[in-house]
XYZ file of C-alpha atoms in Angstrom:
348
model
C 160.090 47.266 -3.361
C 159.533 48.441 -6.910
C 159.842 46.830 -10.299
C 160.694 48.432 -13.624
C 157.554 50.563 -13.964
C 155.546 49.519 -10.955
C 153.295 52.405 -9.955
C 149.872 51.084 -8.998
C 150.725 48.416 -6.444
C 153.551 46.699 -4.662
C 154.040 42.999 -4.087
C 155.277 40.832 -1.245
C 155.854 37.077 -1.063
C 155.435 34.993 2.091
C 155.800 31.272 2.731
C 152.540 29.614 3.775
C 153.396 26.869 6.307
C 150.800 24.204 7.016
C 150.549 20.890 8.854
C 148.422 17.766 8.366
C 148.077 15.381 5.416
C 150.084 17.435 2.942
C 150.327 16.401 -0.728
C 153.604 14.866 -1.832
C 155.954 16.902 -4.007
C 154.514 17.156 -7.523
C 154.347 19.052 -10.786
C 151.767 19.351 -13.548
C 148.814 19.327 -11.124
C 145.801 21.663 -10.962
C 144.355 23.673 -8.106
C 141.335 25.787 -7.221
C 140.344 28.048 -4.354
C 136.835 27.731 -2.853
C 136.161 30.210 -0.042
C 138.819 29.392 2.573
C 139.830 26.098 0.924
C 142.638 25.494 -1.587
C 142.320 22.174 -3.442
C 145.020 20.223 -5.306
C 144.377 17.389 -7.761
C 146.636 15.052 -9.737
C 150.087 15.861 -11.002
C 153.258 13.829 -11.330
C 155.296 12.786 -8.306
C 158.295 10.552 -7.732
C 156.156 7.446 -8.339
C 154.446 8.734 -11.489
C 151.042 10.263 -12.195
C 148.734 10.927 -9.225
C 144.973 10.974 -8.623
C 144.865 12.292 -5.059
C 142.655 15.169 -3.956
C 143.959 17.316 -1.092
C 142.525 20.387 0.598
C 144.383 23.163 2.420
C 142.295 25.068 4.974
C 143.622 28.594 4.485
C 142.272 29.803 7.830
C 143.687 26.950 9.906
C 146.842 26.232 7.843
C 146.027 22.501 7.766
C 146.069 19.972 4.931
C 143.737 17.009 4.663
C 142.993 14.398 2.033
C 139.400 14.683 0.804
C 137.145 11.653 1.085
C 135.826 10.838 -2.377
C 133.308 8.435 -3.853
C 132.352 7.547 -7.406
C 134.714 6.890 -10.299
C 137.675 9.238 -10.217
C 139.820 9.988 -13.267
C 142.886 7.819 -13.774
C 146.115 9.280 -12.358
C 147.145 12.156 -14.629
C 149.226 15.290 -15.012
C 149.238 18.220 -17.457
C 145.446 18.058 -17.454
C 143.195 21.135 -17.216
C 140.444 21.999 -14.768
C 137.906 24.707 -13.965
C 135.307 25.323 -11.243
C 131.591 25.970 -11.566
C 131.187 28.140 -8.472
C 127.380 28.003 -8.570
C 127.371 24.270 -7.768
C 130.848 23.673 -6.292
C 131.562 21.329 -9.195
C 135.173 21.041 -10.365
C 135.600 19.887 -13.995
C 138.720 18.135 -15.343
C 139.694 17.223 -18.904
C 142.476 15.194 -20.500
C 146.121 15.113 -19.475
C 148.964 12.617 -19.513
C 148.989 9.678 -20.045
C 147.201 11.044 -23.104
C 143.404 10.856 -22.716
C 140.185 12.762 -23.309
C 138.442 11.755 -20.085
C 135.980 14.435 -18.986
C 135.163 14.167 -15.298
C 133.803 16.331 -12.536
C 133.701 16.183 -8.771
C 130.796 17.619 -6.802
C 132.175 18.966 -3.539
C 130.418 19.433 -0.231
C 130.091 22.986 1.029
C 133.043 22.572 3.400
C 135.044 20.560 0.817
C 135.378 17.666 3.293
C 134.093 15.141 0.740
C 133.281 14.875 -2.927
C 131.734 12.590 -5.516
C 133.432 11.928 -8.863
C 131.611 11.103 -12.071
C 132.388 11.051 -15.758
C 130.433 13.680 -17.656
C 128.056 12.100 -20.158
C 128.292 14.168 -23.323
C 128.703 14.091 -27.094
C 131.325 15.487 -29.487
C 134.068 15.065 -26.904
C 137.227 16.916 -28.030
C 140.340 14.954 -28.941
C 142.700 13.699 -26.249
C 145.283 16.293 -25.261
C 147.577 17.650 -22.562
C 148.913 21.100 -21.728
C 145.621 22.817 -22.677
C 143.483 25.307 -20.731
C 139.925 25.053 -19.396
C 138.081 28.119 -18.060
C 134.613 28.844 -16.698
C 132.560 31.720 -18.072
C 129.047 33.172 -17.995
C 128.395 32.569 -14.272
C 129.282 28.917 -14.569
C 127.108 28.166 -17.595
C 129.972 27.472 -20.007
C 133.468 25.988 -20.090
C 136.018 27.101 -22.695
C 138.938 24.876 -23.754
C 141.837 26.005 -25.925
C 144.907 24.382 -27.461
C 147.158 21.675 -26.077
C 149.251 18.848 -27.456
C 147.979 15.584 -28.956
C 151.063 13.384 -29.293
C 153.167 15.474 -31.733
C 150.237 17.611 -32.944
C 150.082 21.130 -31.499
C 146.489 22.362 -31.296
C 144.782 25.718 -31.840
C 141.170 24.573 -31.533
C 138.505 26.116 -29.289
C 135.714 24.058 -27.720
C 132.845 25.339 -25.583
C 130.906 23.103 -23.199
C 127.405 24.092 -22.097
C 126.987 22.732 -18.585
C 123.170 22.723 -18.628
C 122.763 20.727 -21.856
C 126.062 18.819 -21.444
C 127.065 19.503 -25.052
C 130.407 20.404 -26.624
C 130.605 22.777 -29.592
C 133.772 23.342 -31.597
C 134.339 26.838 -32.923
C 135.909 27.193 -36.342
C 139.159 29.127 -36.482
C 139.892 31.595 -39.282
C 141.569 29.678 -42.142
C 144.722 31.822 -42.078
C 146.096 34.471 -39.756
C 144.071 36.346 -37.154
C 144.470 33.547 -34.633
C 147.048 32.346 -32.116
C 149.687 29.850 -33.095
C 148.913 26.287 -32.100
C 150.462 25.802 -28.674
C 150.645 23.865 -25.440
C 151.487 24.655 -21.800
C 150.155 28.199 -22.112
C 147.726 29.623 -19.555
C 144.513 31.634 -19.697
C 142.032 33.620 -17.619
C 138.557 35.004 -18.255
C 138.244 38.797 -18.066
C 134.764 40.222 -18.630
C 133.630 38.499 -21.859
C 137.131 37.711 -23.092
C 139.448 34.745 -22.711
C 143.001 36.076 -22.265
C 145.713 33.647 -23.438
C 149.391 34.200 -22.686
C 152.551 32.377 -23.733
C 153.175 28.668 -24.227
C 155.322 26.473 -26.482
C 154.580 25.903 -30.184
C 157.122 23.129 -30.778
C 159.792 25.583 -31.944
C 159.646 28.669 -29.740
C 158.639 29.798 -26.298
C 155.915 32.439 -26.643
C 154.976 35.688 -24.894
C 152.084 36.883 -27.046
C 148.681 37.891 -25.653
C 145.427 36.995 -27.394
C 141.788 37.751 -26.611
C 138.929 35.441 -27.611
C 135.519 37.122 -27.779
C 133.364 34.735 -25.726
C 130.127 36.657 -26.118
C 130.427 36.496 -29.895
C 131.079 32.756 -29.640
C 127.879 32.100 -27.703
C 125.823 34.221 -30.065
C 127.319 32.329 -33.029
C 128.065 28.849 -31.573
C 128.815 27.304 -34.962
C 130.646 30.341 -36.336
C 134.274 31.385 -36.295
C 136.282 32.065 -33.183
C 136.991 35.788 -33.123
C 140.537 36.414 -31.928
C 142.440 39.660 -31.413
C 146.116 39.949 -30.599
C 146.901 42.545 -27.973
C 149.702 44.867 -29.035
C 151.653 47.097 -26.681
C 153.413 50.403 -27.105
C 157.159 50.807 -26.911
C 156.904 52.003 -23.315
C 155.350 48.749 -22.119
C 157.811 45.990 -21.153
C 156.909 42.384 -21.916
C 157.427 39.251 -19.827
C 160.023 37.004 -21.435
C 158.771 34.094 -23.619
C 157.825 31.063 -21.509
C 155.635 28.039 -20.934
C 154.524 26.028 -17.867
C 153.699 29.278 -16.051
C 150.501 30.295 -14.258
C 148.104 33.210 -14.696
C 145.553 34.582 -12.223
C 143.138 37.512 -12.551
C 143.167 39.764 -9.464
C 140.889 42.679 -8.561
C 139.290 42.507 -11.996
C 142.242 44.409 -13.488
C 145.537 42.561 -12.906
C 146.323 39.627 -15.193
C 149.202 38.117 -13.212
C 151.828 35.878 -14.844
C 154.187 33.973 -12.557
C 157.122 31.660 -13.153
C 157.473 29.097 -15.917
C 160.430 28.090 -18.056
C 162.103 29.943 -20.927
C 165.166 29.523 -23.116
C 167.699 30.064 -20.344
C 166.132 28.692 -17.164
C 163.134 28.452 -14.909
C 161.684 31.786 -13.848
C 160.670 33.487 -10.600
C 159.411 36.825 -11.925
C 155.946 38.349 -11.766
C 154.354 40.172 -14.685
C 151.109 42.117 -14.361
C 149.053 43.098 -17.347
C 147.145 46.122 -16.052
C 143.687 46.059 -17.626
C 141.115 48.867 -17.514
C 139.000 49.157 -14.368
C 135.447 47.865 -14.603
C 134.153 51.355 -15.221
C 136.609 52.144 -18.014
C 135.795 51.920 -21.669
C 137.190 49.144 -23.826
C 138.104 50.633 -27.177
C 138.298 49.100 -30.603
C 141.893 49.418 -31.805
C 142.997 50.369 -35.276
C 143.261 47.275 -37.434
C 141.063 45.163 -35.174
C 140.680 41.654 -36.468
C 137.120 41.467 -37.666
C 134.083 43.699 -37.211
C 133.236 44.688 -33.663
C 136.276 43.112 -32.037
C 137.148 44.989 -28.853
C 140.396 45.032 -26.947
C 141.755 46.970 -23.989
C 144.071 49.289 -25.903
C 145.116 51.067 -22.679
C 146.535 47.856 -21.180
C 150.159 47.945 -20.059
C 152.577 45.416 -18.597
C 154.336 45.950 -15.295
C 157.315 43.665 -14.571
C 158.037 43.064 -10.893
C 161.472 41.825 -9.845
C 163.440 41.577 -6.597
C 160.348 40.984 -4.459
C 161.275 40.139 -0.842
C 161.051 36.431 0.034
C 160.632 35.400 -3.607
C 160.244 31.578 -3.808
C 162.751 29.591 -5.820
C 162.253 29.558 -9.588
C 159.702 27.017 -10.778
C 157.528 25.726 -13.575
C 154.598 23.287 -13.734
C 153.257 24.673 -10.450
C 149.653 25.689 -9.788
C 148.146 28.962 -8.599
C 144.819 30.436 -7.553
C 143.406 33.723 -6.289
C 143.548 34.098 -2.501
C 142.557 37.052 -0.362
C 143.139 39.528 -3.168
C 146.505 37.947 -3.968
C 147.778 34.637 -5.320
C 148.612 31.308 -3.691
C 151.108 28.981 -5.374
C 151.833 25.297 -4.731
C 154.537 22.885 -5.899
C 156.071 22.648 -9.345
C 159.523 21.792 -10.643
C 162.655 23.678 -9.615
C 165.853 24.587 -11.452
C 167.330 21.186 -10.574
C 164.296 19.368 -12.049
C 163.137 18.344 -8.578
C 159.449 18.399 -7.696
C 158.314 20.789 -4.956
C 155.663 20.690 -2.226
C 155.967 24.200 -0.802
C 153.215 26.798 -0.653
C 153.641 30.580 -1.008
C 151.357 33.608 -1.130
C 151.872 36.742 -3.227
C 150.125 39.791 -1.760
C 149.407 43.100 -3.463
C 150.103 45.860 -0.948
């Protein structure tokens, strides 16, 4: 099965059936994959916001509810989370009902139990929802971008140093050379860059791509955030504008966008931003925003449609890397019903 310009790989969807203590149908939750375990936290179900932690054993196709101790976050959805793989610690920030709670759960090696605690820190960022949180630098730093604080759309960048437990806010350029304030976008870390795609700015759905130079930010922790917008040639198609989608980085070169909602409806398409291989050079484009800003000028989009066994359209789902592909859970369908199904996208 081929898409519009699909040359480097092919895709296939498959349902992922499982038994056991499955999570209820939900949307606006977060997930993470740890070895052969796929964890789900929070979200909004038929009874409101949730604070349950479930684990899917990907080898045995069984769900179980994780035994937790400590003080867990209040039930929430539209929060953000990221994993420190060096310590099996999963960090969570904010969400709805609107809050700026910063918590983490330390998980046992087999993810059978975990201990929650609030992270003691200073300069905690403002309460928000629909933001992103990503781990970088081998688990030493967390990077948070954007979100919504009541009616205020945000474009701020905060970095959290795990060792010292300190937040630092980067200053954005005063005008231009930065992404629009937005919420319900998504982001991945690629090399030393945070890649941000899409979202909602209060007026429009978005499909722009921005890179944040993370290495520059750590070398100048009180300086300006250095952003570059990725521009594409006429031969490169673009995913349609959207929010409430997911992104996953696969094989170090595929920035995968799946689902979400746009102007017409919820989406079921897959877009792959093909980045340079690890051995390829990353060039500085003409008109780069600021000295030394680098961007993968050879990047191209591939839009994949009509994949066999494509799941129903959805938004507010979660996704994680799995076995070289992507695993997806839950979300909200075209009829505004919450889902509890699980599917795997494989690259063939």
